[in-house]
Amino acid sequence: MTTLTTTLTTTLTTTLTLTLTLTLTLTLTLTLTLTLTTTEPGGSRPLEQAPEILEAVAESLGMTLVRLHRFSIETTARGFTAGYTIELDPGTQTTESHTVYLESNPTKRDRPGVLAFRDEQTGETVAAWLYPNDPELPALAAAVYPDAAQVLLARLGLHASSLVVTIAAYRPGKRAVVRMVAPEFTVYFKVVRPAAAGPLHARHVFWGAAGVPVPRSRGWSADGFIALESVHGVEASQVVAQFSPEPFLDELDRITTEIGLIESSGPARVSLSARLPWYVQRTGSLLPAESPRITALGAAIERMRAAAIPAAPVTVHGDLHLGQIFLDPDTLDSPRISGVLDIDTAGLGDPADDAAALYAHLVVSALHHDDHSNPESAEGCRVLAARARSRWPRRGEQFLNRARYIAATHLLGHVLTPGAHSATLLGAATELVVDPASA
């Protein structure tokens, strides 16, 4: 670790205009000297300097940091994004709670409303911003408040007499799903980067016309959101202990085959296998005692990747797991897929990516259920993972090998998740690419 002094002088002006009548403005001026203990990128604890940065954020608001709690952390293309709940003292008899996100090694683009803390010696930066003012998702700040959300809905011709808003899912900087319940209707706002909204709406229309049971779109906005109807059924992850594995996999194969026949004009989300060097570096730093093992695992994955023959690209989901699949609850003995969600990652890609993602998520989900004393669901995930993997050879040796190294990369990436069963995940990843029996 290195102790550094960083001086920052910045003026922030954030203006979010959603309609002619809705404007949110935040202006901050900040001059700070911070002593930061940095472990990015070479150390073992991501964003270890968070307390000092959050103290600076509190000072920028004219308050004092009382306490903080990190509730989430995930990897990004360049580092980590972590969410913190902070309690601030404004100098009165009460305290205020806020949610702040810190992002290591952020984009170099200018982003209104973002505080950037720069290490003068290494050039590393950490960005900070207050939720819900996500700099990549400008519509989120209105979507999470009922009055503002009603304005957005009205622009789509959806008029609500009252509205209850809840956050169904949120990945900072990437996307959010906001559930909006009115007496007249229920819709889900998919909040995305502004440039993605129009194409995502068109994809839902196109896939629905092709027979894939995606949510119906009620409209979209260039501000960065689309309004989606509910799908019928129950999330497959919630009933993994109840449905029959082989009929489910038959049905999933049917749907993914249909998806593969749909025309796509652009690529799917980049395969996680492309992030292998970063995963090896980060997990080795996080688990220094396991560094030789991790290096050997990374080398084995890379050998398989280099030897693989690339697949002819077809349309794939891009992030396939049980949370994206809904089932008709009346057909669990012979499951029928009633909904396919989150197709913003879809496009032209390798079908082995979807197969590998499904398998890795099942392995991780089984461990999650173990931790939460849910043995039936844990066993359901393990059985389904084994059955799904047993189907890989049916699609040829090249598909098998690609699925193996991609799944191993997924499992290596999951080691970075707080509370991960690192030894188990490293063992599962190693078995996929090192053990000859896995072929």
C-alpha positions as a Markdown table, in Angstrom:
| # | Residue | x | y | z |
|---|---|---|---|---|
| 1 | Met | 0.0 | 0.0 | 0.0 |
| 2 | Thr | 1.1 | 3.6 | -0.7 |
| 3 | Thr | 0.1 | 6.7 | 1.2 |
| 4 | Leu | -0.4 | 9.6 | -1.1 |
| 5 | Thr | -1.7 | 13.2 | -1.0 |
| 6 | Thr | -4.2 | 14.3 | -3.6 |
| 7 | Thr | -5.5 | 17.8 | -4.1 |
| 8 | Leu | -8.7 | 18.4 | -6.0 |
| 9 | Thr | -10.4 | 21.6 | -7.1 |
| 10 | Thr | -13.5 | 21.2 | -9.1 |
| 11 | Thr | -16.9 | 22.8 | -9.8 |
| 12 | Leu | -19.8 | 20.6 | -10.5 |
| 13 | Thr | -23.0 | 21.6 | -12.3 |
| 14 | Thr | -25.6 | 19.0 | -13.0 |
| 15 | Thr | -28.8 | 19.8 | -14.8 |
| 16 | Leu | -31.3 | 17.1 | -15.7 |
| 17 | Thr | -34.1 | 18.3 | -17.9 |
| 18 | Leu | -36.9 | 15.7 | -18.3 |
| 19 | Thr | -39.8 | 17.8 | -19.6 |
| 20 | Leu | -40.4 | 21.5 | -20.0 |
| 21 | Thr | -41.7 | 21.6 | -16.4 |
| 22 | Leu | -39.2 | 19.3 | -14.6 |
| 23 | Thr | -35.6 | 20.5 | -14.1 |
| 24 | Leu | -33.3 | 19.3 | -11.3 |
| 25 | Thr | -30.1 | 21.3 | -10.7 |
| 26 | Leu | -27.1 | 20.6 | -8.4 |
| 27 | Thr | -24.1 | 22.9 | -8.1 |
| 28 | Leu | -21.1 | 22.1 | -5.9 |
| 29 | Thr | -17.7 | 23.8 | -5.5 |
| 30 | Leu | -15.0 | 21.8 | -3.8 |
| 31 | Thr | -11.4 | 22.3 | -2.8 |
| 32 | Leu | -9.9 | 19.4 | -0.9 |
| 33 | Thr | -6.7 | 17.9 | 0.3 |
| 34 | Leu | -6.9 | 14.2 | 0.9 |
| 35 | Thr | -4.6 | 11.5 | 2.2 |
| 36 | Leu | -5.5 | 8.3 | 0.4 |
| 37 | Thr | -4.3 | 4.8 | 1.0 |
| 38 | Thr | -4.6 | 3.2 | -2.4 |
| 39 | Thr | -4.7 | -0.4 | -3.4 |
| 40 | Glu | -5.9 | 0.1 | -7.0 |
| 41 | Pro | -4.8 | -1.6 | -9.1 |
| 42 | Gly | -2.1 | -3.6 | -7.5 |
| 43 | Gly | -3.5 | -4.2 | -4.0 |
| 44 | Ser | -5.8 | -6.8 | -2.6 |
| 45 | Arg | -8.7 | -4.6 | -1.3 |
| 46 | Pro | -10.7 | -2.7 | -3.9 |
| 47 | Leu | -11.7 | 0.8 | -3.0 |
| 48 | Glu | -10.0 | 0.6 | 0.4 |
| 49 | Gln | -9.7 | 4.4 | 0.4 |
| 50 | Ala | -13.5 | 4.7 | 0.4 |
| 51 | Pro | -13.8 | 6.2 | 3.9 |
| 52 | Glu | -11.6 | 9.2 | 3.1 |
| 53 | Ile | -13.4 | 9.8 | -0.2 |
| 54 | Leu | -16.8 | 9.6 | 1.5 |
| 55 | Glu | -15.6 | 12.1 | 4.1 |
| 56 | Ala | -14.8 | 14.4 | 1.2 |
| 57 | Val | -18.2 | 13.9 | -0.4 |
| 58 | Ala | -19.8 | 14.8 | 3.0 |
| 59 | Glu | -17.7 | 17.9 | 3.2 |
| 60 | Ser | -18.7 | 18.9 | -0.3 |
| 61 | Leu | -22.3 | 18.9 | 0.9 |
| 62 | Gly | -21.4 | 20.9 | 4.0 |
| 63 | Met | -21.9 | 18.0 | 6.4 |
| 64 | Thr | -19.9 | 15.5 | 8.4 |
| 65 | Leu | -19.7 | 11.8 | 7.8 |
| 66 | Val | -21.1 | 9.9 | 10.8 |
| 67 | Arg | -21.1 | 6.3 | 9.5 |
| 68 | Leu | -20.9 | 4.3 | 6.3 |
| 69 | His | -22.0 | 0.9 | 5.1 |
| 70 | Arg | -21.0 | -0.8 | 1.8 |
| 71 | Phe | -23.9 | -2.8 | 0.5 |
| 72 | Ser | -22.7 | -3.7 | -3.0 |
| 73 | Ile | -19.7 | -4.1 | -5.2 |
| 74 | Glu | -19.3 | -5.4 | -8.7 |
| 75 | Thr | -16.7 | -5.4 | -11.4 |
| 76 | Thr | -16.7 | -2.9 | -14.3 |
| 77 | Ala | -14.8 | -2.8 | -17.6 |
| 78 | Arg | -11.9 | -1.0 | -15.8 |
| 79 | Gly | -12.3 | -1.7 | -12.1 |
| 80 | Phe | -15.1 | -1.8 | -9.5 |
| 81 | Thr | -18.2 | 0.1 | -8.6 |
| 82 | Ala | -19.3 | 0.0 | -5.0 |
| 83 | Gly | -22.5 | 1.3 | -3.3 |
| 84 | Tyr | -22.4 | 2.9 | 0.1 |
| 85 | Thr | -25.1 | 4.1 | 2.5 |
| 86 | Ile | -23.8 | 7.1 | 4.4 |
| 87 | Glu | -25.2 | 8.9 | 7.4 |
| 88 | Leu | -24.4 | 12.6 | 7.5 |
| 89 | Asp | -24.6 | 15.2 | 10.2 |
| 90 | Pro | -25.7 | 18.6 | 8.8 |
| 91 | Gly | -25.0 | 20.3 | 12.2 |
| 92 | Thr | -28.6 | 20.0 | 13.4 |
| 93 | Gln | -30.4 | 17.7 | 15.8 |
| 94 | Thr | -31.0 | 15.1 | 13.0 |
| 95 | Thr | -28.9 | 13.1 | 10.5 |
| 96 | Glu | -29.5 | 12.5 | 6.8 |
| 97 | Ser | -29.0 | 9.2 | 4.9 |
| 98 | His | -27.7 | 9.2 | 1.3 |
| 99 | Thr | -26.6 | 6.5 | -1.2 |
| 100 | Val | -23.2 | 7.1 | -2.8 |
| 101 | Tyr | -21.5 | 5.1 | -5.5 |
| 102 | Leu | -17.7 | 5.0 | -5.9 |
| 103 | Glu | -16.2 | 3.8 | -9.2 |
| 104 | Ser | -12.5 | 3.0 | -9.6 |
| 105 | Asn | -10.7 | 3.8 | -12.8 |
| 106 | Pro | -13.8 | 5.4 | -14.3 |
| 107 | Thr | -14.2 | 6.6 | -17.9 |
| 108 | Lys | -12.2 | 9.7 | -18.8 |
| 109 | Arg | -15.3 | 11.4 | -20.3 |
| 110 | Asp | -16.5 | 14.5 | -18.6 |
| 111 | Arg | -19.7 | 13.5 | -16.7 |
| 112 | Pro | -21.8 | 16.2 | -15.0 |
| 113 | Gly | -22.4 | 15.6 | -11.3 |
| 114 | Val | -19.4 | 13.4 | -10.7 |
| 115 | Leu | -16.6 | 14.1 | -8.3 |
| 116 | Ala | -13.3 | 12.7 | -9.5 |
| 117 | Phe | -10.5 | 12.1 | -7.1 |
| 118 | Arg | -7.1 | 11.7 | -8.8 |
| 119 | Asp | -3.9 | 10.1 | -7.4 |
| 120 | Glu | -1.3 | 12.6 | -8.6 |
| 121 | Gln | 1.5 | 10.0 | -8.5 |
| 122 | Thr | -0.1 | 7.0 | -10.2 |
| 123 | Gly | -2.8 | 8.8 | -12.3 |
| 124 | Glu | -5.5 | 6.5 | -10.9 |
| 125 | Thr | -8.9 | 8.1 | -10.2 |
| 126 | Val | -12.0 | 7.3 | -8.2 |
| 127 | Ala | -15.3 | 8.8 | -9.2 |
| 128 | Ala | -18.1 | 9.5 | -6.7 |
| 129 | Trp | -21.8 | 10.4 | -7.3 |
| 130 | Leu | -25.0 | 10.5 | -5.4 |
| 131 | Tyr | -27.8 | 8.1 | -6.2 |
| 132 | Pro | -30.1 | 8.3 | -8.1 |
| 133 | Asn | -28.1 | 10.8 | -10.2 |
| 134 | Asp | -26.4 | 8.0 | -12.1 |
| 135 | Pro | -24.2 | 9.8 | -14.7 |
| 136 | Glu | -24.8 | 7.0 | -17.3 |
| 137 | Leu | -28.5 | 6.7 | -16.7 |
| 138 | Pro | -29.9 | 10.2 | -16.7 |
| 139 | Ala | -33.6 | 9.1 | -16.6 |
| 140 | Leu | -33.1 | 7.2 | -13.3 |
| 141 | Ala | -33.3 | 10.4 | -11.2 |
| 142 | Ala | -36.9 | 10.9 | -12.4 |
| 143 | Ala | -38.0 | 7.3 | -12.7 |
| 144 | Val | -37.6 | 6.5 | -9.0 |
| 145 | Tyr | -39.9 | 9.3 | -7.7 |
| 146 | Pro | -43.6 | 8.9 | -8.3 |
| 147 | Asp | -44.5 | 12.5 | -9.2 |
| 148 | Ala | -41.7 | 12.7 | -11.8 |
| 149 | Ala | -42.4 | 9.2 | -13.0 |
| 150 | Gln | -46.0 | 10.1 | -13.7 |
| 151 | Val | -44.7 | 12.8 | -16.0 |
| 152 | Leu | -42.5 | 10.3 | -17.9 |
| 153 | Leu | -45.4 | 7.9 | -18.2 |
| 154 | Ala | -47.7 | 10.6 | -19.6 |
| 155 | Arg | -45.2 | 11.3 | -22.3 |
| 156 | Leu | -45.8 | 7.7 | -23.5 |
| 157 | Gly | -49.6 | 8.1 | -23.3 |
| 158 | Leu | -49.8 | 6.2 | -20.0 |
| 159 | His | -51.8 | 8.3 | -17.5 |
| 160 | Ala | -51.7 | 7.1 | -13.9 |
| 161 | Ser | -54.1 | 8.5 | -11.2 |
| 162 | Ser | -51.6 | 7.4 | -8.6 |
| 163 | Leu | -48.3 | 5.5 | -8.6 |
| 164 | Val | -46.3 | 3.2 | -6.4 |
| 165 | Val | -42.7 | 3.0 | -7.5 |
| 166 | Thr | -40.2 | 0.3 | -6.4 |
| 167 | Ile | -36.7 | -0.6 | -7.6 |
| 168 | Ala | -36.7 | -4.2 | -9.0 |
| 169 | Ala | -33.1 | -4.2 | -10.2 |
| 170 | Tyr | -30.2 | -1.8 | -10.5 |
| 171 | Arg | -26.7 | -2.2 | -11.9 |
| 172 | Pro | -25.0 | 1.2 | -11.5 |
| 173 | Gly | -23.9 | 2.7 | -14.8 |
| 174 | Lys | -25.5 | 0.0 | -16.8 |
| 175 | Arg | -29.3 | -0.4 | -16.3 |
| 176 | Ala | -32.1 | -0.3 | -13.8 |
| 177 | Val | -35.6 | -1.8 | -13.7 |
| 178 | Val | -38.3 | 0.3 | -11.9 |
| 179 | Arg | -41.6 | -1.3 | -11.2 |
| 180 | Met | -44.5 | 1.2 | -11.5 |
| 181 | Val | -47.9 | 0.1 | -10.2 |
| 182 | Ala | -51.0 | 2.3 | -11.0 |
| 183 | Pro | -54.7 | 1.5 | -10.6 |
| 184 | Glu | -54.8 | 1.6 | -14.4 |
| 185 | Phe | -51.8 | -0.6 | -15.3 |
| 186 | Thr | -48.4 | -2.0 | -14.1 |
| 187 | Val | -45.3 | -1.4 | -16.2 |
| 188 | Tyr | -41.6 | -1.9 | -15.7 |
| 189 | Phe | -39.3 | 1.0 | -16.7 |
| 190 | Lys | -36.1 | -0.4 | -18.1 |
| 191 | Val | -33.7 | 2.5 | -17.6 |
| 192 | Val | -30.7 | 2.3 | -20.0 |
| 193 | Arg | -28.1 | 4.6 | -21.5 |
| 194 | Pro | -30.0 | 7.1 | -23.8 |
| 195 | Ala | -28.5 | 5.7 | -27.1 |
| 196 | Ala | -29.7 | 2.2 | -26.2 |
| 197 | Ala | -33.4 | 2.9 | -25.6 |
| 198 | Gly | -34.6 | 3.1 | -29.2 |
| 199 | Pro | -32.8 | 0.0 | -30.4 |
| 200 | Leu | -33.9 | -1.9 | -27.3 |
| 201 | His | -37.6 | -1.0 | -27.9 |
| 202 | Ala | -37.2 | -2.2 | -31.5 |
| 203 | Arg | -35.7 | -5.4 | -30.4 |
| 204 | His | -38.6 | -6.2 | -28.1 |
| 205 | Val | -41.0 | -5.5 | -30.9 |
| 206 | Phe | -39.0 | -7.7 | -33.4 |
| 207 | Trp | -38.5 | -10.6 | -31.0 |
| 208 | Gly | -42.1 | -10.6 | -30.0 |
| 209 | Ala | -43.2 | -10.8 | -33.6 |
| 210 | Ala | -40.8 | -13.7 | -34.1 |
| 211 | Gly | -42.6 | -15.6 | -31.3 |
| 212 | Val | -40.2 | -15.2 | -28.4 |
| 213 | Pro | -42.2 | -14.3 | -25.2 |
| 214 | Val | -40.4 | -11.1 | -24.4 |
| 215 | Pro | -42.3 | -8.3 | -22.5 |
| 216 | Arg | -44.4 | -6.1 | -24.7 |
| 217 | Ser | -43.0 | -2.5 | -25.0 |
| 218 | Arg | -45.4 | 0.3 | -24.4 |
| 219 | Gly | -43.0 | 3.0 | -25.6 |
| 220 | Trp | -39.6 | 4.5 | -25.2 |
| 221 | Ser | -37.8 | 7.8 | -24.8 |
| 222 | Ala | -34.5 | 9.2 | -26.0 |
| 223 | Asp | -33.9 | 10.2 | -22.3 |
| 224 | Gly | -33.0 | 6.5 | -21.8 |
| 225 | Phe | -35.9 | 4.3 | -20.9 |
| 226 | Ile | -38.6 | 1.9 | -22.3 |
| 227 | Ala | -41.8 | 0.9 | -20.6 |
| 228 | Leu | -42.4 | -2.9 | -20.5 |
| 229 | Glu | -45.5 | -4.9 | -19.6 |
| 230 | Ser | -45.3 | -7.8 | -17.2 |
| 231 | Val | -44.8 | -11.3 | -18.4 |
| 232 | His | -46.9 | -14.2 | -17.2 |
| 233 | Gly | -45.4 | -16.8 | -14.9 |
| 234 | Val | -42.8 | -17.3 | -12.2 |
| 235 | Glu | -39.1 | -16.8 | -12.3 |
| 236 | Ala | -37.3 | -20.1 | -13.0 |
| 237 | Ser | -34.8 | -19.5 | -10.2 |
| 238 | Gln | -37.6 | -19.4 | -7.7 |
| 239 | Val | -38.9 | -22.9 | -8.6 |
| 240 | Val | -35.6 | -24.7 | -9.5 |
| 241 | Ala | -36.4 | -27.4 | -6.9 |
| 242 | Gln | -39.8 | -28.0 | -8.5 |
| 243 | Phe | -39.6 | -28.3 | -12.2 |
| 244 | Ser | -38.2 | -31.3 | -14.1 |
| 245 | Pro | -34.7 | -30.7 | -15.3 |
| 246 | Glu | -34.6 | -32.5 | -18.7 |
| 247 | Pro | -38.0 | -31.1 | -20.0 |
| 248 | Phe | -36.9 | -27.7 | -18.8 |
| 249 | Leu | -33.6 | -28.0 | -20.8 |
| 250 | Asp | -35.5 | -29.2 | -23.8 |
| 251 | Glu | -37.7 | -26.2 | -23.6 |
| 252 | Leu | -34.7 | -23.9 | -23.1 |
| 253 | Asp | -33.0 | -25.4 | -26.1 |
| 254 | Arg | -36.2 | -24.8 | -28.2 |
| 255 | Ile | -36.2 | -21.1 | -27.2 |
| 256 | Thr | -32.5 | -20.5 | -27.7 |
| 257 | Thr | -32.8 | -22.1 | -31.1 |
| 258 | Glu | -35.6 | -19.7 | -32.0 |
| 259 | Ile | -33.6 | -16.8 | -30.8 |
| 260 | Gly | -30.7 | -18.0 | -32.9 |
| 261 | Leu | -32.8 | -17.7 | -36.0 |
| 262 | Ile | -33.7 | -14.1 | -35.4 |
| 263 | Glu | -31.7 | -11.5 | -37.5 |
| 264 | Ser | -29.4 | -9.2 | -35.5 |
| 265 | Ser | -27.5 | -6.2 | -36.8 |
| 266 | Gly | -25.0 | -5.8 | -34.0 |
| 267 | Pro | -22.9 | -7.9 | -31.6 |
| 268 | Ala | -24.1 | -9.3 | -28.3 |
| 269 | Arg | -22.4 | -8.2 | -25.1 |
| 270 | Val | -18.7 | -8.9 | -25.3 |
| 271 | Ser | -17.9 | -12.4 | -23.9 |
| 272 | Leu | -16.6 | -12.4 | -20.4 |
| 273 | Ser | -13.7 | -14.5 | -21.7 |
| 274 | Ala | -12.3 | -11.3 | -23.1 |
| 275 | Arg | -11.8 | -10.1 | -19.5 |
| 276 | Leu | -9.6 | -13.1 | -18.5 |
| 277 | Pro | -6.3 | -11.2 | -18.0 |
| 278 | Trp | -8.1 | -8.7 | -15.7 |
| 279 | Tyr | -9.8 | -11.4 | -13.7 |
| 280 | Val | -6.5 | -13.2 | -13.2 |
| 281 | Gln | -4.8 | -10.0 | -12.1 |
| 282 | Arg | -7.6 | -9.0 | -9.7 |
| 283 | Thr | -8.2 | -12.5 | -8.2 |
| 284 | Gly | -4.5 | -13.0 | -7.7 |
| 285 | Ser | -4.3 | -9.7 | -5.8 |
| 286 | Leu | -7.4 | -10.5 | -3.8 |
| 287 | Leu | -6.1 | -14.0 | -2.9 |
| 288 | Pro | -2.3 | -13.7 | -2.8 |
| 289 | Ala | -1.9 | -17.2 | -1.3 |
| 290 | Glu | -3.7 | -18.6 | -4.3 |
| 291 | Ser | -1.9 | -16.5 | -6.9 |
| 292 | Pro | 0.2 | -19.4 | -8.4 |
| 293 | Arg | -2.9 | -21.5 | -8.7 |
| 294 | Ile | -4.9 | -18.6 | -10.3 |
| 295 | Thr | -2.0 | -17.9 | -12.7 |
| 296 | Ala | -2.0 | -21.6 | -13.8 |
| 297 | Leu | -5.8 | -21.5 | -14.2 |
| 298 | Gly | -5.6 | -18.4 | -16.4 |
| 299 | Ala | -2.9 | -20.0 | -18.5 |
| 300 | Ala | -5.0 | -23.2 | -19.0 |
| 301 | Ile | -8.1 | -21.1 | -20.0 |
| 302 | Glu | -6.0 | -19.1 | -22.4 |
| 303 | Arg | -4.6 | -22.2 | -24.0 |
| 304 | Met | -8.1 | -23.5 | -24.6 |
| 305 | Arg | -9.3 | -20.2 | -26.0 |
| 306 | Ala | -6.4 | -19.9 | -28.4 |
| 307 | Ala | -7.0 | -23.4 | -29.7 |
| 308 | Ala | -10.7 | -23.0 | -30.1 |
| 309 | Ile | -12.2 | -22.5 | -33.6 |
| 310 | Pro | -14.6 | -19.5 | -33.4 |
| 311 | Ala | -18.2 | -20.2 | -33.9 |
| 312 | Ala | -20.3 | -18.7 | -36.7 |
| 313 | Pro | -22.2 | -15.9 | -35.0 |
| 314 | Val | -25.9 | -16.3 | -34.4 |
| 315 | Thr | -28.2 | -14.3 | -32.2 |
| 316 | Val | -27.8 | -15.1 | -28.5 |
| 317 | His | -29.3 | -13.7 | -25.3 |
| 318 | Gly | -25.9 | -12.6 | -24.0 |
| 319 | Asp | -26.6 | -13.0 | -20.3 |
| 320 | Leu | -28.6 | -16.2 | -19.9 |
| 321 | His | -29.5 | -17.5 | -16.4 |
| 322 | Leu | -32.6 | -18.6 | -14.5 |
| 323 | Gly | -33.4 | -15.1 | -13.4 |
| 324 | Gln | -34.0 | -14.2 | -17.0 |
| 325 | Ile | -36.5 | -17.1 | -17.7 |
| 326 | Phe | -40.1 | -17.2 | -16.6 |
| 327 | Leu | -42.2 | -20.4 | -16.5 |
| 328 | Asp | -45.9 | -21.1 | -16.6 |
| 329 | Pro | -46.5 | -22.2 | -13.0 |
| 330 | Asp | -49.1 | -24.7 | -14.2 |
| 331 | Thr | -46.6 | -26.6 | -16.3 |
| 332 | Leu | -43.7 | -27.3 | -14.1 |
| 333 | Asp | -43.7 | -31.1 | -14.8 |
| 334 | Ser | -43.3 | -30.2 | -18.4 |
| 335 | Pro | -42.1 | -26.7 | -18.2 |
| 336 | Arg | -43.2 | -24.0 | -20.7 |
| 337 | Ile | -41.2 | -20.8 | -20.9 |
| 338 | Ser | -43.6 | -17.9 | -20.6 |
| 339 | Gly | -41.1 | -15.0 | -20.5 |
| 340 | Val | -37.6 | -14.1 | -21.6 |
| 341 | Leu | -36.2 | -11.0 | -19.9 |
| 342 | Asp | -33.2 | -8.6 | -20.2 |
| 343 | Ile | -32.5 | -8.8 | -23.9 |
| 344 | Asp | -30.5 | -5.6 | -23.9 |
| 345 | Thr | -27.4 | -7.8 | -23.9 |
| 346 | Ala | -28.5 | -9.8 | -27.0 |
| 347 | Gly | -27.0 | -9.8 | -30.5 |
| 348 | Leu | -24.7 | -11.8 | -32.7 |
| 349 | Gly | -22.4 | -14.0 | -30.7 |
| 350 | Asp | -21.4 | -17.5 | -29.7 |
| 351 | Pro | -24.1 | -19.9 | -28.4 |
| 352 | Ala | -21.5 | -21.4 | -26.1 |
| 353 | Asp | -21.5 | -18.1 | -24.2 |
| 354 | Asp | -25.1 | -18.5 | -23.2 |
| 355 | Ala | -24.5 | -22.2 | -22.3 |
| 356 | Ala | -21.5 | -21.3 | -20.2 |
| 357 | Ala | -23.2 | -18.4 | -18.4 |
| 358 | Leu | -26.2 | -20.6 | -17.5 |
| 359 | Tyr | -23.9 | -23.3 | -16.1 |
| 360 | Ala | -21.7 | -20.9 | -14.1 |
| 361 | His | -24.7 | -19.1 | -12.6 |
| 362 | Leu | -26.2 | -22.4 | -11.5 |
| 363 | Val | -22.9 | -23.4 | -9.7 |
| 364 | Val | -22.8 | -20.0 | -7.9 |
| 365 | Ser | -26.6 | -20.2 | -7.1 |
| 366 | Ala | -26.2 | -23.6 | -5.5 |
| 367 | Leu | -23.6 | -22.1 | -3.1 |
| 368 | His | -25.9 | -19.1 | -2.4 |
| 369 | His | -28.7 | -21.5 | -1.5 |
| 370 | Asp | -26.3 | -23.5 | 0.8 |
| 371 | Asp | -25.5 | -20.2 | 2.6 |
| 372 | His | -29.2 | -19.5 | 3.1 |
| 373 | Ser | -30.2 | -23.0 | 4.3 |
| 374 | Asn | -32.2 | -23.9 | 1.3 |
| 375 | Pro | -30.9 | -27.4 | 0.5 |
| 376 | Glu | -33.7 | -28.2 | -2.0 |
| 377 | Ser | -32.9 | -25.3 | -4.2 |
| 378 | Ala | -29.2 | -25.9 | -3.9 |
| 379 | Glu | -29.6 | -29.5 | -5.0 |
| 380 | Gly | -32.0 | -28.4 | -7.8 |
| 381 | Cys | -29.3 | -26.0 | -9.1 |
| 382 | Arg | -26.6 | -28.7 | -8.9 |
| 383 | Val | -28.7 | -31.3 | -10.8 |
| 384 | Leu | -29.6 | -28.8 | -13.4 |
| 385 | Ala | -26.0 | -27.6 | -13.9 |
| 386 | Ala | -24.9 | -31.2 | -14.3 |
| 387 | Arg | -27.7 | -32.0 | -16.8 |
| 388 | Ala | -27.0 | -28.8 | -18.8 |
| 389 | Arg | -23.3 | -29.5 | -19.0 |
| 390 | Ser | -23.9 | -33.1 | -20.1 |
| 391 | Arg | -25.6 | -31.7 | -23.2 |
| 392 | Trp | -22.5 | -29.7 | -24.4 |
| 393 | Pro | -20.8 | -32.7 | -26.2 |
| 394 | Arg | -24.0 | -33.1 | -28.3 |
| 395 | Arg | -23.1 | -29.9 | -30.1 |
| 396 | Gly | -19.7 | -30.9 | -31.1 |
| 397 | Glu | -16.2 | -30.9 | -29.7 |
| 398 | Gln | -15.6 | -27.2 | -30.5 |
| 399 | Phe | -18.7 | -26.1 | -28.8 |
| 400 | Leu | -17.8 | -28.2 | -25.8 |
| 401 | Asn | -14.3 | -26.7 | -25.5 |
| 402 | Arg | -15.6 | -23.1 | -25.9 |
| 403 | Ala | -18.3 | -23.7 | -23.3 |
| 404 | Arg | -15.6 | -25.1 | -20.9 |
| 405 | Tyr | -13.2 | -22.2 | -21.0 |
| 406 | Ile | -16.0 | -19.5 | -21.0 |
| 407 | Ala | -17.6 | -21.1 | -18.0 |
| 408 | Ala | -14.3 | -21.3 | -16.2 |
| 409 | Thr | -13.8 | -17.6 | -16.9 |
| 410 | His | -17.2 | -16.9 | -15.4 |
| 411 | Leu | -16.4 | -18.8 | -12.3 |
| 412 | Leu | -13.1 | -17.0 | -11.9 |
| 413 | Gly | -14.9 | -13.7 | -12.2 |
| 414 | His | -17.4 | -14.7 | -9.5 |
| 415 | Val | -14.5 | -15.1 | -7.1 |
| 416 | Leu | -14.4 | -11.3 | -6.9 |
| 417 | Thr | -17.9 | -11.2 | -5.4 |
| 418 | Pro | -17.9 | -10.4 | -1.6 |
| 419 | Gly | -18.5 | -13.6 | 0.4 |
| 420 | Ala | -17.7 | -15.9 | -2.6 |
| 421 | His | -16.6 | -19.4 | -1.9 |
| 422 | Ser | -13.3 | -18.8 | -3.6 |
| 423 | Ala | -11.8 | -22.2 | -3.0 |
| 424 | Thr | -14.9 | -24.0 | -4.4 |
| 425 | Leu | -15.2 | -21.7 | -7.4 |
| 426 | Leu | -11.5 | -22.0 | -8.3 |
| 427 | Gly | -11.8 | -25.8 | -8.0 |
| 428 | Ala | -14.8 | -25.8 | -10.3 |
| 429 | Ala | -13.1 | -23.6 | -12.8 |
| 430 | Thr | -9.9 | -25.6 | -12.8 |
| 431 | Glu | -11.8 | -28.9 | -13.2 |
| 432 | Leu | -13.4 | -27.5 | -16.4 |
| 433 | Val | -10.1 | -26.7 | -18.2 |
| 434 | Val | -7.5 | -28.9 | -16.5 |
| 435 | Asp | -9.1 | -32.2 | -15.7 |
| 436 | Pro | -9.0 | -34.4 | -18.8 |
| 437 | Ala | -12.3 | -36.0 | -17.7 |
| 438 | Ser | -14.1 | -32.7 | -18.3 |
| 439 | Ala | -13.6 | -33.2 | -22.0 |
